[in-house]
Coordinates of C-alpha atoms in Angstrom, one line a residue:
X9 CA -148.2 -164.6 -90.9
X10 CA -147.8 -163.7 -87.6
X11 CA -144.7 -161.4 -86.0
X12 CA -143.3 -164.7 -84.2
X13 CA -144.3 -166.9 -87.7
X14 CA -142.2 -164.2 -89.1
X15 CA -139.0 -163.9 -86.9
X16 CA -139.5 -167.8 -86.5
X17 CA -139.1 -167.8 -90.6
X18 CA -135.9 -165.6 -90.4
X19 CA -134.4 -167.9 -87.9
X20 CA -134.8 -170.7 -90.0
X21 CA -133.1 -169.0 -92.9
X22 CA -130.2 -168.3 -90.7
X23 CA -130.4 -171.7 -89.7
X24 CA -130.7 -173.0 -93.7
X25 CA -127.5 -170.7 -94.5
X26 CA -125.4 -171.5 -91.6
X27 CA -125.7 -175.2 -92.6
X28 CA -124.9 -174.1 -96.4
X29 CA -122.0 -172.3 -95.1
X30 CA -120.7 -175.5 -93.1
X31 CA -121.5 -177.7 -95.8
X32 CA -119.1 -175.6 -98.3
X33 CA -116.8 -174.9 -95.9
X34 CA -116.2 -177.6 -93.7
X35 CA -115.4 -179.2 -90.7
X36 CA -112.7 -176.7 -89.8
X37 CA -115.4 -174.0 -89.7
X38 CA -117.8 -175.5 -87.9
X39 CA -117.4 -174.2 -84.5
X40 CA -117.2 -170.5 -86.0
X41 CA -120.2 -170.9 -88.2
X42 CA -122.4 -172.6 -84.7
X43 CA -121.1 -169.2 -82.2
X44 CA -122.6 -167.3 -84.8
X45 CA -125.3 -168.6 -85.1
X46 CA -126.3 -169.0 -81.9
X47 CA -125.0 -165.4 -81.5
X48 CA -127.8 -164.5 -83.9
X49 CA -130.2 -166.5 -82.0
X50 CA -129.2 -164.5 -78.5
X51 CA -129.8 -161.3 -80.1
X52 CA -133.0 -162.4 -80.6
X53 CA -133.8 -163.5 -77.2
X54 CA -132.3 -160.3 -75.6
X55 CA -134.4 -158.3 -77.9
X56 CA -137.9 -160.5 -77.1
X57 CA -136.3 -159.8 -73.0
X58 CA -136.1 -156.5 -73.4
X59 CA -139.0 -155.5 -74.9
X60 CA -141.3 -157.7 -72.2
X61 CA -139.0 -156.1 -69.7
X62 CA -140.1 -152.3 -71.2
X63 CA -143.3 -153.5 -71.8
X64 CA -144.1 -154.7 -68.2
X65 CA -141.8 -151.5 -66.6
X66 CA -144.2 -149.8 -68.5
X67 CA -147.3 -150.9 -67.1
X68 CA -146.0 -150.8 -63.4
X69 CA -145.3 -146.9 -64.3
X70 CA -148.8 -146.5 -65.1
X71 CA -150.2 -148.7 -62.1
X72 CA -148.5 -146.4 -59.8
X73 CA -149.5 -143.1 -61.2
X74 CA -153.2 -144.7 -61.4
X75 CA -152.9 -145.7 -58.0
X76 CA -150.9 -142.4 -57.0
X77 CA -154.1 -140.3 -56.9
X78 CA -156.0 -142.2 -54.9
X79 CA -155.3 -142.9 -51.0
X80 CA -152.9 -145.8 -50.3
X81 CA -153.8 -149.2 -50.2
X82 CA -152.4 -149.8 -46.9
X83 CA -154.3 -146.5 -46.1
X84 CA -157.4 -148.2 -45.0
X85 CA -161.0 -146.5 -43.9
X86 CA -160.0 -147.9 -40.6
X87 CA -157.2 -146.5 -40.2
X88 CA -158.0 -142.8 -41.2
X89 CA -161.4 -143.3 -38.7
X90 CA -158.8 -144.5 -36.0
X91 CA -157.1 -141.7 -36.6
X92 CA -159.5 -139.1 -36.0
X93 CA -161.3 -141.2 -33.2
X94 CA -157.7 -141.4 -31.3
X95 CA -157.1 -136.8 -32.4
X96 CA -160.7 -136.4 -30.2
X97 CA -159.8 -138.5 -27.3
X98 CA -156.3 -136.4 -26.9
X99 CA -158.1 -133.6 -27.7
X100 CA -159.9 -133.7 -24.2
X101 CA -157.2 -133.9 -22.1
X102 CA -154.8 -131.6 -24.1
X103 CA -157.3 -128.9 -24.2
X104 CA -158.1 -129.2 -20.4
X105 CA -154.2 -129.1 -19.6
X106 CA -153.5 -126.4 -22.3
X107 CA -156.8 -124.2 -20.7
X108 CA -156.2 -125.0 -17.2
X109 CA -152.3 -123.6 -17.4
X110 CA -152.2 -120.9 -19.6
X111 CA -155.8 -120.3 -20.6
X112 CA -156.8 -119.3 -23.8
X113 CA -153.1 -119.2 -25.4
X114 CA -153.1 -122.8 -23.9
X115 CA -155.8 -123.9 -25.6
X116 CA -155.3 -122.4 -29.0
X117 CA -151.6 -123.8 -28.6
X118 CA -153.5 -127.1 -27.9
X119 CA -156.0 -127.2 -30.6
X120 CA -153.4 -126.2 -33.6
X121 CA -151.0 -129.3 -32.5
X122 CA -154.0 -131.3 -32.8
X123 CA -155.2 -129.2 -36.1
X124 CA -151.3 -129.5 -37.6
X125 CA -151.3 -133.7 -36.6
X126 CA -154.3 -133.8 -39.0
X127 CA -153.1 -132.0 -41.9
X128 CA -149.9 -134.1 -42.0
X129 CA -151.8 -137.2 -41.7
X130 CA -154.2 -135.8 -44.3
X131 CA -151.2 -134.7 -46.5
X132 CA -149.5 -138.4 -45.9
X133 CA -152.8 -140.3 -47.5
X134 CA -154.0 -137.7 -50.1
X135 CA -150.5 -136.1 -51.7
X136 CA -152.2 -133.9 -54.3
X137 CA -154.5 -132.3 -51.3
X138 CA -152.6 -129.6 -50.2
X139 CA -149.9 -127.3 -52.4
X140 CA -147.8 -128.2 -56.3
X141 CA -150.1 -131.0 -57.2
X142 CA -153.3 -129.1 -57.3
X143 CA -151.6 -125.9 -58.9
X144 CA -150.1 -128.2 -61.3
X145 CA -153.3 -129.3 -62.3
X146 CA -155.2 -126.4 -63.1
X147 CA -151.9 -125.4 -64.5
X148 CA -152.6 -128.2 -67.6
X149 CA -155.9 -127.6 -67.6
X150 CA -154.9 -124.6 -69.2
X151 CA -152.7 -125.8 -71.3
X152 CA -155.3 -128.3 -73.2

């Protein structure tokens, strides 16, 4: 017997004593005997609800940590090639603007904005590149 052949069983008991109950004590308890019954059967429901409910909250919870350590899904290869196409194109300009003003102070000023944009964008797509994440992992790969 299956769990819902089981709890299906049960039901049907309640049901079976509920109608004994009416049948012995009558009319006049009717309405009491029903709410309870159905009370009973609620329970039930809100119990099957709620573990579906844990059961998918549970498995979202594990798609996102799955999909936590890998890049983004709206983080495409397209978008992180644009990315570094559109950081060498301003790179030109910036580092002729930064070199022709102030020389070479210009130019490193230039070329660690442009190094800086990078690393955030990097950071943004790949969380665990930089900093806690990785330290936390070796620090459990201790721990096993």
């Amino acid at each position: 017997m299956s769990g819902m052949d089981a709890r299906d069983a049960d039901l049907k008991k309640e049901l079976d004593a509920t109608l004994q109950a009416r049948r012995e004590l009558g009319d006049e308890y009717e309405s009491a005997l029903v709410d309870s019954f159905l009370e009973k059967v609620d329970q039930r429901i809100d119990g099957a609800v709620e573990r579906r409910v844990r059961r998918q909250l549970a498995e979202q919870q594990m798609t996102v940590a799955r999909d936590s350590r890998s890049p983004r899904a709206t983080d495409t290869w397209g978008e992180r090639f644009g990315f570094g196409i559109v950081s060498l194109v301003l790179a030109v300009p910036l580092s002729a603007i930064g070199g022709g003003v102030a020389h070479l102070p210009g130019l490193l000023v230039a070329w660690l904005g442009i190094v800086g944009v990078n690393v955030v964008q990097a950071a943004r797509i790949n969380p665990g590149l930089f900093g806690r994440h990785r330290q936390q992992r070796q620090d459990d790969a201790w721990e096993d």
